[in-house]
């Protein structure tokens, strides 16, 4: 196994049993967090205080593609995708790129955690693809300097 080092696990709640929603609801949970992250990243693109804010714009494009994929998946299941809110409340100030980075990491972690039930409820023939998306999201969480003490979402 060739794993690159990342942030050390952080103290947090211990895993606990949970009732899983149906797959469409689980996907909508991920979608809701993606909508919030997209709006936060849009604020970052709007702040645009220096040339190295490209990470906000790049991630925004990735999140928009993820939103589109989730909306298509939810619609294909015969359910209605959750809509983005007109506005979200952010912890602390959001006037500079540095102030936006902390809530960005929190939202990336919330997306990862919400992916656990989505993977667990995915059809068996789609589970490997869902795990791949979760793995990619785990890399986003690590890139934001966040970590977990247990397998995200399986609480």
CSV table of N, CA and C in Angstrom, one decimal:
chain,number,residue,atom,x,y,z
A,1,UNK,N,0.9,-1.2,0.0
A,1,UNK,CA,0.0,0.0,0.0
A,1,UNK,C,0.9,1.2,0.0
A,2,UNK,N,0.7,2.1,-0.9
A,2,UNK,CA,1.4,3.3,-1.0
A,2,UNK,C,0.5,4.5,-0.7
A,3,UNK,N,0.4,4.9,0.5
A,3,UNK,CA,-0.4,6.0,0.9
A,3,UNK,C,0.5,7.2,1.2
A,4,UNK,N,0.1,8.3,0.7
A,4,UNK,CA,0.8,9.5,1.1
A,4,UNK,C,0.3,10.1,2.4
A,5,UNK,N,1.2,10.7,3.1
A,5,UNK,CA,0.8,11.2,4.4
A,5,UNK,C,-0.2,12.4,4.3
A,6,UNK,N,-1.1,12.4,5.2
A,6,UNK,CA,-2.1,13.5,5.3
A,6,UNK,C,-2.2,14.0,6.7
A,7,UNK,N,-3.2,14.8,7.0
A,7,UNK,CA,-3.4,15.3,8.3
A,7,UNK,C,-3.7,14.1,9.3
A,8,UNK,N,-3.3,14.3,10.5
A,8,UNK,CA,-3.6,13.2,11.5
A,8,UNK,C,-5.0,13.2,11.8
A,9,UNK,N,-5.6,12.0,12.2
A,9,UNK,CA,-7.0,12.0,12.6
A,9,UNK,C,-7.3,13.0,13.7
A,10,UNK,N,-8.5,13.5,13.7
A,10,UNK,CA,-8.9,14.5,14.7
A,10,UNK,C,-9.9,13.9,15.6
A,11,UNK,N,-9.9,14.3,16.9
A,11,UNK,CA,-10.9,13.8,17.8
A,11,UNK,C,-12.3,14.2,17.3
A,12,UNK,N,-13.2,13.3,17.5
A,12,UNK,CA,-14.6,13.5,17.1
A,12,UNK,C,-15.5,12.5,17.6
A,13,UNK,N,-16.7,12.6,17.2
A,13,UNK,CA,-17.7,11.6,17.7
A,13,UNK,C,-17.4,10.2,17.2
A,14,UNK,N,-17.8,9.2,18.0
A,14,UNK,CA,-17.5,7.8,17.7
A,14,UNK,C,-18.7,7.4,16.7
A,15,UNK,N,-18.4,6.4,15.9
A,15,UNK,CA,-19.4,5.9,15.0
A,15,UNK,C,-20.6,5.3,15.8
A,16,UNK,N,-21.8,5.4,15.3
A,16,UNK,CA,-22.9,4.9,15.9
A,16,UNK,C,-23.9,4.3,14.9
A,17,UNK,N,-24.8,3.4,15.3
A,17,UNK,CA,-25.7,2.9,14.3
A,17,UNK,C,-26.7,3.9,13.8
A,18,UNK,N,-27.1,3.8,12.6
A,18,UNK,CA,-28.0,4.8,12.0
A,18,UNK,C,-28.9,4.1,11.0
A,19,UNK,N,-30.1,4.6,10.8
A,19,UNK,CA,-31.0,4.1,9.8
A,19,UNK,C,-30.7,4.9,8.5
A,20,UNK,N,-30.6,4.1,7.4
A,20,UNK,CA,-30.2,4.7,6.2
A,20,UNK,C,-31.5,5.1,5.4
A,21,UNK,N,-31.4,6.2,4.7
A,21,UNK,CA,-32.6,6.6,3.9
A,21,UNK,C,-32.6,5.8,2.6
A,22,UNK,N,-33.6,6.0,1.7
A,22,UNK,CA,-33.5,5.4,0.4
A,22,UNK,C,-32.4,6.1,-0.4
A,23,UNK,N,-32.0,5.5,-1.5
A,23,UNK,CA,-30.9,6.1,-2.3
A,23,UNK,C,-31.2,7.5,-2.8
A,24,UNK,N,-32.4,7.8,-3.3
A,24,UNK,CA,-32.7,9.2,-3.7
A,24,UNK,C,-32.5,10.2,-2.6
A,25,UNK,N,-33.0,9.9,-1.4
A,25,UNK,CA,-32.8,10.8,-0.3
A,25,UNK,C,-31.3,10.9,0.1
A,26,UNK,N,-30.6,9.8,0.0
A,26,UNK,CA,-29.2,9.9,0.3
A,26,UNK,C,-28.4,10.8,-0.7
A,27,UNK,N,-28.8,10.6,-2.0
A,27,UNK,CA,-28.2,11.5,-3.0
A,27,UNK,C,-28.6,13.0,-2.8
A,28,UNK,N,-29.8,13.2,-2.4
A,28,UNK,CA,-30.2,14.6,-2.1
A,28,UNK,C,-29.5,15.2,-1.0
A,29,UNK,N,-29.1,14.4,0.0
A,29,UNK,CA,-28.3,14.9,1.1
A,29,UNK,C,-26.9,15.4,0.6
A,30,UNK,N,-26.3,14.6,-0.2
A,30,UNK,CA,-25.1,15.0,-0.8
A,30,UNK,C,-25.3,16.3,-1.7
A,31,UNK,N,-26.3,16.3,-2.5
A,31,UNK,CA,-26.6,17.4,-3.3
A,31,UNK,C,-26.8,18.7,-2.5
A,32,UNK,N,-27.5,18.6,-1.4
A,32,UNK,CA,-27.7,19.8,-0.6
A,32,UNK,C,-26.4,20.4,-0.1
A,33,UNK,N,-25.5,19.6,0.3
A,33,UNK,CA,-24.2,20.1,0.7
A,33,UNK,C,-23.4,20.7,-0.5
A,34,UNK,N,-23.5,20.0,-1.6
A,34,UNK,CA,-22.8,20.5,-2.9
A,34,UNK,C,-23.4,21.9,-3.2
A,35,UNK,N,-24.7,22.1,-3.1
A,35,UNK,CA,-25.2,23.5,-3.4
A,35,UNK,C,-24.6,24.5,-2.5
A,36,UNK,N,-24.5,24.2,-1.2
A,36,UNK,CA,-23.9,25.1,-0.3
A,36,UNK,C,-22.4,25.4,-0.6
A,37,UNK,N,-21.7,24.4,-0.9
A,37,UNK,CA,-20.3,24.6,-1.3
A,37,UNK,C,-20.2,25.4,-2.6
A,38,UNK,N,-21.0,25.2,-3.6
A,38,UNK,CA,-21.0,26.0,-4.8
A,38,UNK,C,-21.2,27.4,-4.5
A,39,UNK,N,-22.1,27.7,-3.6
A,39,UNK,CA,-22.4,29.1,-3.3
A,39,UNK,C,-21.2,29.8,-2.6
A,40,UNK,N,-20.6,29.0,-1.7
A,40,UNK,CA,-19.4,29.6,-1.0
A,40,UNK,C,-18.3,29.8,-2.0
A,41,UNK,N,-18.1,28.9,-2.9
A,41,UNK,CA,-17.0,29.0,-3.9
A,41,UNK,C,-17.3,30.2,-4.9
A,42,UNK,N,-18.6,30.4,-5.2
A,42,UNK,CA,-19.0,31.6,-6.0
A,42,UNK,C,-18.6,32.9,-5.3
A,43,UNK,N,-18.8,32.9,-4.0
A,43,UNK,CA,-18.3,34.1,-3.2
A,43,UNK,C,-16.8,34.3,-3.3
A,44,UNK,N,-16.1,33.2,-3.2
A,44,UNK,CA,-14.6,33.3,-3.4
A,44,UNK,C,-14.2,33.8,-4.8
A,45,UNK,N,-14.9,33.3,-5.8
A,45,UNK,CA,-14.6,33.8,-7.1
A,45,UNK,C,-14.9,35.3,-7.2
A,46,UNK,N,-16.0,35.7,-6.6
A,46,UNK,CA,-16.4,37.1,-6.6
A,46,UNK,C,-15.4,38.0,-5.9
A,47,UNK,N,-14.9,37.5,-4.8
A,47,UNK,CA,-13.9,38.2,-4.0
A,47,UNK,C,-12.6,38.5,-4.8
A,48,UNK,N,-12.1,37.4,-5.5
A,48,UNK,CA,-11.1,37.5,-6.4
A,48,UNK,C,-10.0,38.5,-6.1
A,49,UNK,N,-9.4,38.4,-4.9
A,49,UNK,CA,-8.5,39.5,-4.5
A,49,UNK,C,-7.1,39.3,-5.0
A,50,UNK,N,-6.8,38.1,-5.6
A,50,UNK,CA,-5.4,37.9,-6.1
A,50,UNK,C,-5.4,36.8,-7.2
A,51,UNK,N,-4.4,36.7,-7.9
A,51,UNK,CA,-4.3,35.8,-9.1
A,51,UNK,C,-4.4,34.3,-8.6
A,52,UNK,N,-4.0,34.0,-7.4
A,52,UNK,CA,-3.9,32.6,-7.0
A,52,UNK,C,-5.2,32.1,-6.4
A,53,UNK,N,-6.4,32.8,-6.7
A,53,UNK,CA,-7.7,32.3,-6.3
A,53,UNK,C,-8.3,31.3,-7.3
A,54,UNK,N,-7.4,30.8,-8.2
A,54,UNK,CA,-7.9,29.9,-9.2
A,54,UNK,C,-8.4,28.6,-8.6
A,55,UNK,N,-7.9,28.3,-7.4
A,55,UNK,CA,-8.4,27.0,-6.8
A,55,UNK,C,-9.9,27.1,-6.5
A,56,UNK,N,-10.4,28.3,-6.2
A,56,UNK,CA,-11.9,28.5,-6.0
A,56,UNK,C,-12.6,28.3,-7.3
A,57,UNK,N,-12.1,28.8,-8.4
A,57,UNK,CA,-12.8,28.7,-9.7
A,57,UNK,C,-12.7,27.3,-10.2
A,58,UNK,N,-11.6,26.6,-10.0
A,58,UNK,CA,-11.4,25.2,-10.5
A,58,UNK,C,-12.4,24.3,-9.7
A,59,UNK,N,-12.4,24.5,-8.4
A,59,UNK,CA,-13.3,23.6,-7.6
A,59,UNK,C,-14.7,23.9,-7.8
A,60,UNK,N,-15.1,25.1,-8.1
A,60,UNK,CA,-16.5,25.5,-8.4
A,60,UNK,C,-16.9,24.7,-9.7
A,61,UNK,N,-16.1,24.7,-10.7
A,61,UNK,CA,-16.4,23.9,-11.9
A,61,UNK,C,-16.6,22.4,-11.6
A,62,UNK,N,-15.8,21.9,-10.7
A,62,UNK,CA,-15.9,20.5,-10.3
A,62,UNK,C,-17.2,20.2,-9.6
A,63,UNK,N,-17.5,21.1,-8.7
A,63,UNK,CA,-18.8,21.0,-7.9
A,63,UNK,C,-20.0,21.2,-8.7
A,64,UNK,N,-20.0,22.1,-9.7
A,64,UNK,CA,-21.1,22.2,-10.6
A,64,UNK,C,-21.3,21.0,-11.4
A,65,UNK,N,-20.3,20.3,-11.8
A,65,UNK,CA,-20.4,19.0,-12.6
A,65,UNK,C,-21.0,18.0,-11.6
A,66,UNK,N,-20.6,17.9,-10.4
A,66,UNK,CA,-21.1,17.0,-9.4
A,66,UNK,C,-22.6,17.2,-9.2
A,67,UNK,N,-23.0,18.5,-9.1
A,67,UNK,CA,-24.4,18.9,-8.9
A,67,UNK,C,-25.2,18.3,-10.1
A,68,UNK,N,-24.7,18.6,-11.3
A,68,UNK,CA,-25.4,18.1,-12.5
A,68,UNK,C,-25.6,16.6,-12.5
A,69,UNK,N,-24.5,15.9,-12.1
A,69,UNK,CA,-24.5,14.4,-12.1
A,69,UNK,C,-25.5,13.9,-11.1
A,70,UNK,N,-25.5,14.5,-9.9
A,70,UNK,CA,-26.5,14.1,-8.8
A,70,UNK,C,-27.9,14.4,-9.2
A,71,UNK,N,-28.1,15.6,-9.8
A,71,UNK,CA,-29.5,15.9,-10.2
A,71,UNK,C,-30.0,14.9,-11.3
A,72,UNK,N,-29.2,14.5,-12.2
A,72,UNK,CA,-29.6,13.6,-13.2
A,72,UNK,C,-29.9,12.2,-12.6
A,73,UNK,N,-29.0,11.8,-11.6
A,73,UNK,CA,-29.2,10.5,-10.9
A,73,UNK,C,-30.5,10.5,-10.1
A,74,UNK,N,-30.8,11.6,-9.4
A,74,UNK,CA,-32.0,11.7,-8.6
A,74,UNK,C,-33.2,11.7,-9.5
A,75,UNK,N,-33.2,12.4,-10.6
A,75,UNK,CA,-34.3,12.4,-11.5
A,75,UNK,C,-34.6,11.1,-12.1
A,76,UNK,N,-33.5,10.4,-12.4
A,76,UNK,CA,-33.6,9.0,-13.0
A,76,UNK,C,-34.2,8.0,-12.0
A,77,UNK,N,-34.1,8.3,-10.7
A,77,UNK,CA,-34.7,7.5,-9.7
A,77,UNK,C,-36.2,7.8,-9.5
A,78,UNK,N,-36.7,8.8,-10.2
A,78,UNK,CA,-38.1,9.2,-10.1
A,78,UNK,C,-38.3,10.2,-8.9
A,79,UNK,N,-37.3,10.8,-8.4
A,79,UNK,CA,-37.4,11.7,-7.3
A,79,UNK,C,-37.1,13.1,-7.8
A,80,UNK,N,-37.3,14.1,-6.9
A,80,UNK,CA,-37.0,15.5,-7.3
A,80,UNK,C,-35.8,16.0,-6.6
A,81,UNK,N,-34.8,16.5,-7.3
A,81,UNK,CA,-33.6,17.0,-6.7
A,81,UNK,C,-33.8,18.2,-5.8
A,82,UNK,N,-33.2,18.2,-4.7
A,82,UNK,CA,-33.3,19.3,-3.8
A,82,UNK,C,-32.7,20.6,-4.5
A,83,UNK,N,-33.4,21.7,-4.3
A,83,UNK,CA,-32.9,22.9,-5.0
A,83,UNK,C,-32.0,23.6,-4.1
A,84,UNK,N,-31.1,24.5,-4.7
A,84,UNK,CA,-30.2,25.3,-3.9
A,84,UNK,C,-31.0,26.4,-3.1
A,85,UNK,N,-30.6,26.7,-2.0
A,85,UNK,CA,-31.2,27.8,-1.3
A,85,UNK,C,-30.8,29.2,-1.9
A,86,UNK,N,-31.6,30.2,-1.6
A,86,UNK,CA,-31.3,31.5,-2.1
A,86,UNK,C,-30.0,32.1,-1.4
A,87,UNK,N,-29.8,31.6,-0.2
A,87,UNK,CA,-28.6,32.1,0.6
A,87,UNK,C,-28.3,31.2,1.7
A,88,UNK,N,-27.1,31.1,2.2
A,88,UNK,CA,-26.7,30.3,3.3
A,88,UNK,C,-26.0,31.2,4.3
A,89,UNK,N,-26.0,30.7,5.6
A,89,UNK,CA,-25.3,31.4,6.6
A,89,UNK,C,-23.9,30.8,6.8
A,90,UNK,N,-22.9,31.6,6.8
A,90,UNK,CA,-21.5,31.1,7.0
A,90,UNK,C,-21.0,31.4,8.4
A,91,UNK,N,-20.2,30.5,8.9
A,91,UNK,CA,-19.6,30.8,10.2
A,91,UNK,C,-18.5,31.9,10.0
A,92,UNK,N,-18.5,32.9,10.8
A,92,UNK,CA,-17.5,33.9,10.7
A,92,UNK,C,-17.7,34.8,9.5
A,93,UNK,N,-16.6,35.6,9.2
A,93,UNK,CA,-16.6,36.5,8.1
A,93,UNK,C,-16.3,35.8,6.8
A,94,UNK,N,-16.7,36.4,5.7
A,94,UNK,CA,-16.5,35.8,4.4
A,94,UNK,C,-16.1,36.9,3.4
A,95,UNK,N,-15.3,37.9,3.9
A,95,UNK,CA,-14.9,39.0,3.0
A,95,UNK,C,-13.6,38.8,2.2
A,96,UNK,N,-12.8,37.8,2.7
A,96,UNK,CA,-11.6,37.6,2.0
A,96,UNK,C,-11.4,36.1,1.7
A,97,UNK,N,-10.5,35.8,0.8
A,97,UNK,CA,-10.3,34.4,0.5
A,97,UNK,C,-9.9,33.6,1.7
A,98,UNK,N,-9.0,34.1,2.5
A,98,UNK,CA,-8.6,33.4,3.7
A,98,UNK,C,-9.7,33.1,4.7
A,99,UNK,N,-10.7,34.1,4.8
A,99,UNK,CA,-11.8,33.9,5.6
A,99,UNK,C,-12.8,32.8,5.1
A,100,UNK,N,-12.7,32.6,3.8
A,100,UNK,CA,-13.6,31.6,3.1
A,100,UNK,C,-13.0,30.2,3.2
A,101,UNK,N,-11.7,30.0,3.5
A,101,UNK,CA,-11.1,28.7,3.5
A,101,UNK,C,-11.6,27.8,4.6
A,102,UNK,N,-11.8,28.3,5.8
A,102,UNK,CA,-12.3,27.5,6.9
A,102,UNK,C,-13.7,26.9,6.6
A,103,UNK,N,-14.7,27.7,6.2
A,103,UNK,CA,-16.0,27.0,5.9
A,103,UNK,C,-15.9,26.1,4.7
A,104,UNK,N,-15.0,26.4,3.8
A,104,UNK,CA,-14.8,25.6,2.6
A,104,UNK,C,-14.4,24.2,3.1
A,105,UNK,N,-13.4,24.1,4.0
A,105,UNK,CA,-13.0,22.7,4.5
A,105,UNK,C,-14.2,22.0,5.2
A,106,UNK,N,-15.0,22.8,6.0
A,106,UNK,CA,-16.1,22.2,6.7
A,106,UNK,C,-17.1,21.6,5.7
A,107,UNK,N,-17.4,22.4,4.6
A,107,UNK,CA,-18.4,21.9,3.6
A,107,UNK,C,-17.8,20.7,2.9
A,108,UNK,N,-16.6,20.6,2.6
A,108,UNK,CA,-16.0,19.5,1.9
A,108,UNK,C,-16.2,18.2,2.8
A,109,UNK,N,-15.9,18.4,4.1
A,109,UNK,CA,-16.1,17.3,5.0
A,109,UNK,C,-17.5,16.9,5.1
A,110,UNK,N,-18.5,17.8,5.1
A,110,UNK,CA,-19.9,17.5,5.2
A,110,UNK,C,-20.3,16.7,3.9
A,111,UNK,N,-19.8,17.1,2.8
A,111,UNK,CA,-20.1,16.3,1.6
A,111,UNK,C,-19.6,14.9,1.7
A,112,UNK,N,-18.3,14.7,2.2
A,112,UNK,CA,-17.8,13.4,2.3
A,112,UNK,C,-18.6,12.6,3.3
A,113,UNK,N,-19.0,13.1,4.4
A,113,UNK,CA,-19.8,12.4,5.4
A,113,UNK,C,-21.1,12.0,4.8
A,114,UNK,N,-21.7,12.9,4.1
A,114,UNK,CA,-23.1,12.6,3.5
A,114,UNK,C,-23.0,11.5,2.4
A,115,UNK,N,-21.8,11.3,1.9
A,115,UNK,CA,-21.6,10.3,0.8
A,115,UNK,C,-21.7,8.9,1.4
A,116,UNK,N,-21.4,8.6,2.7
A,116,UNK,CA,-21.5,7.3,3.2
A,116,UNK,C,-22.8,6.6,3.0
A,117,UNK,N,-23.9,7.3,3.4
A,117,UNK,CA,-25.2,6.7,3.1
A,117,UNK,C,-25.5,6.6,1.7
A,118,UNK,N,-25.0,7.5,0.8
A,118,UNK,CA,-25.3,7.4,-0.6
A,118,UNK,C,-24.6,6.1,-1.1
A,119,UNK,N,-23.4,5.8,-0.7
A,119,UNK,CA,-22.7,4.6,-1.1
A,119,UNK,C,-23.4,3.4,-0.6
A,120,UNK,N,-23.8,3.4,0.7
A,120,UNK,CA,-24.4,2.3,1.3
A,120,UNK,C,-25.7,1.9,0.6
A,121,UNK,N,-26.4,2.9,0.1
A,121,UNK,CA,-27.7,2.6,-0.5
A,121,UNK,C,-27.7,2.5,-2.0
A,122,UNK,N,-26.5,2.6,-2.6
A,122,UNK,CA,-26.3,2.5,-4.0
A,122,UNK,C,-26.5,1.1,-4.5
A,123,UNK,N,-27.1,0.9,-5.7
A,123,UNK,CA,-27.3,-0.4,-6.2
A,123,UNK,C,-25.9,-1.1,-6.3
A,124,UNK,N,-25.9,-2.4,-6.0
A,124,UNK,CA,-24.6,-3.2,-6.0
A,124,UNK,C,-23.7,-3.0,-7.3
A,125,UNK,N,-24.4,-2.9,-8.4
A,125,UNK,CA,-23.6,-2.7,-9.7
A,125,UNK,C,-23.0,-1.3,-9.8
A,126,UNK,N,-23.5,-0.4,-9.0
A,126,UNK,CA,-23.0,1.0,-9.1
A,126,UNK,C,-22.1,1.4,-7.8
A,127,UNK,N,-22.0,0.5,-6.9
A,127,UNK,CA,-21.3,0.8,-5.7
A,127,UNK,C,-19.8,1.1,-5.8
A,128,UNK,N,-19.1,0.5,-6.7
A,128,UNK,CA,-17.7,0.8,-6.9
A,128,UNK,C,-17.5,2.2,-7.5
A,129,UNK,N,-18.4,2.6,-8.4
A,129,UNK,CA,-18.3,4.0,-8.9
A,129,UNK,C,-18.6,5.0,-7.8
A,130,UNK,N,-19.6,4.7,-7.0
A,130,UNK,CA,-20.0,5.6,-5.8
A,130,UNK,C,-18.8,5.7,-4.9
A,131,UNK,N,-18.1,4.5,-4.6
A,131,UNK,CA,-16.9,4.6,-3.7
A,131,UNK,C,-15.8,5.4,-4.4
A,132,UNK,N,-15.7,5.3,-5.7
A,132,UNK,CA,-14.7,6.1,-6.4
A,132,UNK,C,-15.0,7.6,-6.2
A,133,UNK,N,-16.3,8.0,-6.3
A,133,UNK,CA,-16.6,9.4,-6.0
A,133,UNK,C,-16.3,9.8,-4.6
A,134,UNK,N,-16.5,8.9,-3.7
A,134,UNK,CA,-16.3,9.2,-2.2
A,134,UNK,C,-14.8,9.3,-2.0
A,135,UNK,N,-14.0,8.5,-2.7
A,135,UNK,CA,-12.5,8.5,-2.6
A,135,UNK,C,-12.0,9.9,-3.1
A,136,UNK,N,-12.5,10.3,-4.2
A,136,UNK,CA,-12.2,11.6,-4.8
A,136,UNK,C,-12.5,12.7,-3.8
A,137,UNK,N,-13.7,12.6,-3.1
A,137,UNK,CA,-14.1,13.6,-2.2
A,137,UNK,C,-13.2,13.6,-0.9
A,138,UNK,N,-12.7,12.4,-0.5
A,138,UNK,CA,-11.8,12.3,0.6
A,138,UNK,C,-10.5,13.1,0.3
A,139,UNK,N,-10.1,13.1,-1.0
A,139,UNK,CA,-8.9,13.8,-1.3
A,139,UNK,C,-9.1,15.3,-1.2
A,140,UNK,N,-10.4,15.8,-1.5
A,140,UNK,CA,-10.7,17.2,-1.4
A,140,UNK,C,-10.7,17.6,0.1
A,141,UNK,N,-11.2,16.7,0.9
A,141,UNK,CA,-11.2,17.0,2.4
A,141,UNK,C,-9.7,17.1,2.9
A,142,UNK,N,-8.9,16.2,2.4
A,142,UNK,CA,-7.5,16.2,2.8
A,142,UNK,C,-6.8,17.4,2.3
A,143,UNK,N,-7.1,17.9,1.1
A,143,UNK,CA,-6.5,19.1,0.5
A,143,UNK,C,-6.9,20.3,1.3
A,144,UNK,N,-8.0,20.3,2.0
A,144,UNK,CA,-8.4,21.4,2.8
A,144,UNK,C,-7.9,21.3,4.3
A,145,UNK,N,-7.1,20.3,4.5
A,145,UNK,CA,-6.4,20.1,5.8
A,145,UNK,C,-7.4,19.5,6.9
A,146,UNK,N,-8.4,18.8,6.5
A,146,UNK,CA,-9.3,18.2,7.4
A,146,UNK,C,-9.1,16.7,7.5
A,147,UNK,N,-9.6,16.1,8.5
A,147,UNK,CA,-9.4,14.6,8.7
A,147,UNK,C,-10.6,14.1,9.4
A,148,UNK,N,-10.6,12.7,9.6
A,148,UNK,CA,-11.7,12.1,10.3
A,148,UNK,C,-11.1,10.9,11.1
A,149,UNK,N,-11.8,10.6,12.2
A,149,UNK,CA,-11.4,9.5,13.0
A,149,UNK,C,-12.0,8.1,12.7
A,150,UNK,N,-13.0,8.2,11.7
A,150,UNK,CA,-13.7,7.0,11.3
A,150,UNK,C,-14.1,7.1,9.9
A,151,UNK,N,-14.6,6.0,9.3
A,151,UNK,CA,-15.0,6.0,7.9
A,151,UNK,C,-16.2,6.9,7.8
A,152,UNK,N,-16.1,8.0,7.0
A,152,UNK,CA,-17.1,9.0,7.0
A,152,UNK,C,-18.5,8.5,6.6
A,153,UNK,N,-19.5,9.0,7.3
A,153,UNK,CA,-20.9,8.7,6.9
A,153,UNK,C,-21.4,7.4,7.4
A,154,UNK,N,-20.6,6.5,7.9
A,154,UNK,CA,-21.1,5.2,8.4
A,154,UNK,C,-21.3,5.3,9.9
A,155,UNK,N,-22.0,6.3,10.3
A,155,UNK,CA,-22.2,6.5,11.7
A,155,UNK,C,-23.6,6.1,12.1
